[in-house]
Coordinates of C-alpha atoms in Angstrom, one line a residue:
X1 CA 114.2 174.4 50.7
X2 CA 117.8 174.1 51.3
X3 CA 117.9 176.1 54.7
X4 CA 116.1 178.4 57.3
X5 CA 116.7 180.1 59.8
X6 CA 115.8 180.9 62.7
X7 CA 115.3 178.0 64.3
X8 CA 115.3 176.5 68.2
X9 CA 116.7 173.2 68.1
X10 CA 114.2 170.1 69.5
X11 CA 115.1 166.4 69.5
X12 CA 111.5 166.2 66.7
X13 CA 113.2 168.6 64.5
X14 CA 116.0 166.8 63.5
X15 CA 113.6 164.8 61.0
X16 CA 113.4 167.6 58.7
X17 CA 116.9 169.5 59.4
X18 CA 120.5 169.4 60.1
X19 CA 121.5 171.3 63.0
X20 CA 125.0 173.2 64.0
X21 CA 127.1 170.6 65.2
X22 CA 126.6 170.2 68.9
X23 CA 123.2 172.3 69.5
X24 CA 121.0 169.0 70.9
X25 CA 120.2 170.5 74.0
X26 CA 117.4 173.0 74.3
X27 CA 118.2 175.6 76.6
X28 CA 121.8 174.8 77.4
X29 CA 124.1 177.0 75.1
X30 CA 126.6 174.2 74.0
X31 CA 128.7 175.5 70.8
X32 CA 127.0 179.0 71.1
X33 CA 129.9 179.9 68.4
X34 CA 127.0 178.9 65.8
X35 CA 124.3 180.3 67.3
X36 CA 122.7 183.4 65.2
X37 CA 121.2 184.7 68.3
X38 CA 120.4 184.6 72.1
X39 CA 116.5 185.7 72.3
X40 CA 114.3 186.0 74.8
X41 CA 110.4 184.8 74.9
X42 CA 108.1 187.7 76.2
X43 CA 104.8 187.0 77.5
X44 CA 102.7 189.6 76.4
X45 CA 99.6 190.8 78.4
X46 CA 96.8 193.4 79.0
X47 CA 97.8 196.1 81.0
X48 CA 95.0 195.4 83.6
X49 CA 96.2 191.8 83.8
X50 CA 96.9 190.0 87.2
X51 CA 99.2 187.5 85.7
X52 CA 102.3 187.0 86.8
X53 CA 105.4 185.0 85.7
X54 CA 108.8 183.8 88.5
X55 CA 110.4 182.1 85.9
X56 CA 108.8 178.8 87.2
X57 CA 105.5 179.4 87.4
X58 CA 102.5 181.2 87.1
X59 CA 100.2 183.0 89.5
X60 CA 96.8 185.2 89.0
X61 CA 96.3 183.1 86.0
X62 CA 92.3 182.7 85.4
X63 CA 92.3 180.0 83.2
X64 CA 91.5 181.6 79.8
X65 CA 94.4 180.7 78.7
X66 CA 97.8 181.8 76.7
X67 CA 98.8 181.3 73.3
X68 CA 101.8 181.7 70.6
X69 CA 102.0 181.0 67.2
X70 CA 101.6 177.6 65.9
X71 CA 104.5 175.3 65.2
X72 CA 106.6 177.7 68.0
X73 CA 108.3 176.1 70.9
X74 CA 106.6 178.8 72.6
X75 CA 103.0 177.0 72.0
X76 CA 105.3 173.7 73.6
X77 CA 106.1 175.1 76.6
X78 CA 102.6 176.7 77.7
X79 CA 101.1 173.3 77.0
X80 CA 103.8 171.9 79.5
X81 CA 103.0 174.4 81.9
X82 CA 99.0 173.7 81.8
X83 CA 98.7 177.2 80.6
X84 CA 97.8 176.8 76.9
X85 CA 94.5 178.2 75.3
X86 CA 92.2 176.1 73.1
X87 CA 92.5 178.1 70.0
X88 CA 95.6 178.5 68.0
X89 CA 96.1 182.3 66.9
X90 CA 98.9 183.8 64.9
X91 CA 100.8 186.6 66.2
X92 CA 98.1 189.7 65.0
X93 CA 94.8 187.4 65.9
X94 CA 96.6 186.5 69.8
X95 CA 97.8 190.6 70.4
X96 CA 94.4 191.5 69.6
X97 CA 92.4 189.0 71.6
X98 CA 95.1 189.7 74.8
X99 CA 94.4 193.6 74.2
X100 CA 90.7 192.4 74.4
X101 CA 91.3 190.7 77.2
X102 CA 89.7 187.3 75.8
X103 CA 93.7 185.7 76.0
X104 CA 95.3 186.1 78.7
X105 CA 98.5 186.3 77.2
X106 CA 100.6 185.8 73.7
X107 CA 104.4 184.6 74.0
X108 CA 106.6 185.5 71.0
X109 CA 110.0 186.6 70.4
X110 CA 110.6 189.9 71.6
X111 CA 111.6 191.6 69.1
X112 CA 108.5 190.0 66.8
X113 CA 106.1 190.8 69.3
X114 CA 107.3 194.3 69.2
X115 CA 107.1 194.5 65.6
X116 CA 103.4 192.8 65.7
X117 CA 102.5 195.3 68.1
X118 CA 103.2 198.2 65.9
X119 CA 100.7 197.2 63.7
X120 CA 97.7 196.6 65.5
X121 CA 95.7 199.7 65.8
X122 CA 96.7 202.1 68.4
X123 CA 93.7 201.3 71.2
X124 CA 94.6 197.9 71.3
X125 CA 97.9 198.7 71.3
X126 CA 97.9 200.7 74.4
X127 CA 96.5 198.3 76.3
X128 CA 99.3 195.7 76.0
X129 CA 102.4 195.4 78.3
X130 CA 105.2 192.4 78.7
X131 CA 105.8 190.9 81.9
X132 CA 109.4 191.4 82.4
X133 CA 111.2 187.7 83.2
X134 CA 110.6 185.8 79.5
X135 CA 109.1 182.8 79.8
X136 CA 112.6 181.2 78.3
X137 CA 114.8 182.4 76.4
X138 CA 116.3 180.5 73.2
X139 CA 119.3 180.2 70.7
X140 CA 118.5 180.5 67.3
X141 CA 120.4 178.4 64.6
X142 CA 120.7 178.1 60.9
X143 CA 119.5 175.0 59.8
X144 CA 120.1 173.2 56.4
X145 CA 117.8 170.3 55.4
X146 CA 118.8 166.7 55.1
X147 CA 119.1 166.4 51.0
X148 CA 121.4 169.7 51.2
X149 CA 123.7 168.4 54.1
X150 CA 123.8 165.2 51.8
X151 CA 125.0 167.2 48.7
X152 CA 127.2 169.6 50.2
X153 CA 128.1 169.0 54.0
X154 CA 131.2 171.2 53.2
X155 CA 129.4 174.2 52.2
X156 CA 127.1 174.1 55.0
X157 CA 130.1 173.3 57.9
X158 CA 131.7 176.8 56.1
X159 CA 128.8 178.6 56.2
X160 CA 128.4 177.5 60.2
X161 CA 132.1 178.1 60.3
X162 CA 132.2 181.6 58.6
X163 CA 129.4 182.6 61.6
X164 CA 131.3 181.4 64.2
X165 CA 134.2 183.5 63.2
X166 CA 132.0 186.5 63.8
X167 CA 132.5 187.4 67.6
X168 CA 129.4 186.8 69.7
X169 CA 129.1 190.8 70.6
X170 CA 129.3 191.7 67.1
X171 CA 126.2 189.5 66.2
X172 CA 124.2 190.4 69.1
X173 CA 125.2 194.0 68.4
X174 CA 123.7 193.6 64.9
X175 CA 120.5 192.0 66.2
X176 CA 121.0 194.9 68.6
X177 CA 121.0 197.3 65.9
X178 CA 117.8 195.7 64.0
X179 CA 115.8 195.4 67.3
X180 CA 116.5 199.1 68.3
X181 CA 115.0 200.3 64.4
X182 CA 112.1 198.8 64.5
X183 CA 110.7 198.5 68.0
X184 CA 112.3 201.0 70.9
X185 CA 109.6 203.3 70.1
X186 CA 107.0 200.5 71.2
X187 CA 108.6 199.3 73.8
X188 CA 108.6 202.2 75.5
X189 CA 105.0 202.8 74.6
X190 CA 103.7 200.0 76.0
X191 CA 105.5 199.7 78.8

């Protein structure tokens, strides 16, 4: 693989990948001119759920447990916070079990977890809801791996160049755009 995207940058990751110049700090925005997006981390719950999120901490949590997908920073931060579940449940499994109420809740990107929710069938669905504050929210970055930086740094610094040169509103409308198509409709449903 020469590059993916999206990608939140972590101190680990820069074994396997070469980040926009500048980006070494997770959640501080330094040299947001490469940054593909500014996202935000939903925690996804059951409707009848008592949990609640301040941006710090967590209260009516009953020890169950939350989850994300494996490999996220998401999965990271709920460990830190003494939250996470035992099992580790992609995106469909963890909506279903919190619909269930066997999970107490599933943290993805927004816009994912919107998307993820579509799918699932419509009485599980309807019993999911977001608590409003994120549990973070993240810049995502293009990231080109080692061998390709080795071969063609130039390339790579144009490609992060070219993106910078699109205004910051102009990308976030785009992501605006693609958010809006695919998940309004849900996000009004389930909230």
């Amino acid at each position: 693989m020469d590059g993916m995207f999206a990608t939140i940058w972590l101190k680990e990751r820069d074994q396997w990948g070469q980040f926009p110049p500048a980006t070494k700090q997770f959640g501080v925005p330094a040299e947001q001119r490469y940054r593909l997006w500014h996202v935000q981390y939903q925690i996804f719950i059951n409707r009848a759920s008592l949990l609640k999120w301040d941006g710090h901490q967590f209260s009516g949590f009953r020890g169950i447990g939350l989850s994300a997908p494996p490999g996220y920073v998401a999965k990271i931060k709920l460990e830190e916070l003494g939250v996470l579940a035992s099992g580790s449940y992609t995106a469909s499994e963890g909506f279903k079990l919190v619909a269930l109420d066997r999970l107490e809740g599933y943290v993805v990107e927004k816009l994912i977890g919107l998307q993820t929710i579509y799918r699932i069938p419509t009485e599980l669905r309807n019993r999911i809801s977001y608590i409003k504050e994120p549990l973070f929210n993240a810049d995502w970055h293009l990231v080109f791996s080692h061998q390709f930086m080795s071969d063609h740094a130039e390339i790579a610094q144009g490609v992060w160049d070219g993106l910078a040169d699109v205004p910051m509103e102009e990308r976030q409308a785009i992501f605006q755009r693609y958010s809006d198509l695919y998940s309004l409709d849900v996000d009004r449903e389930i909230q």
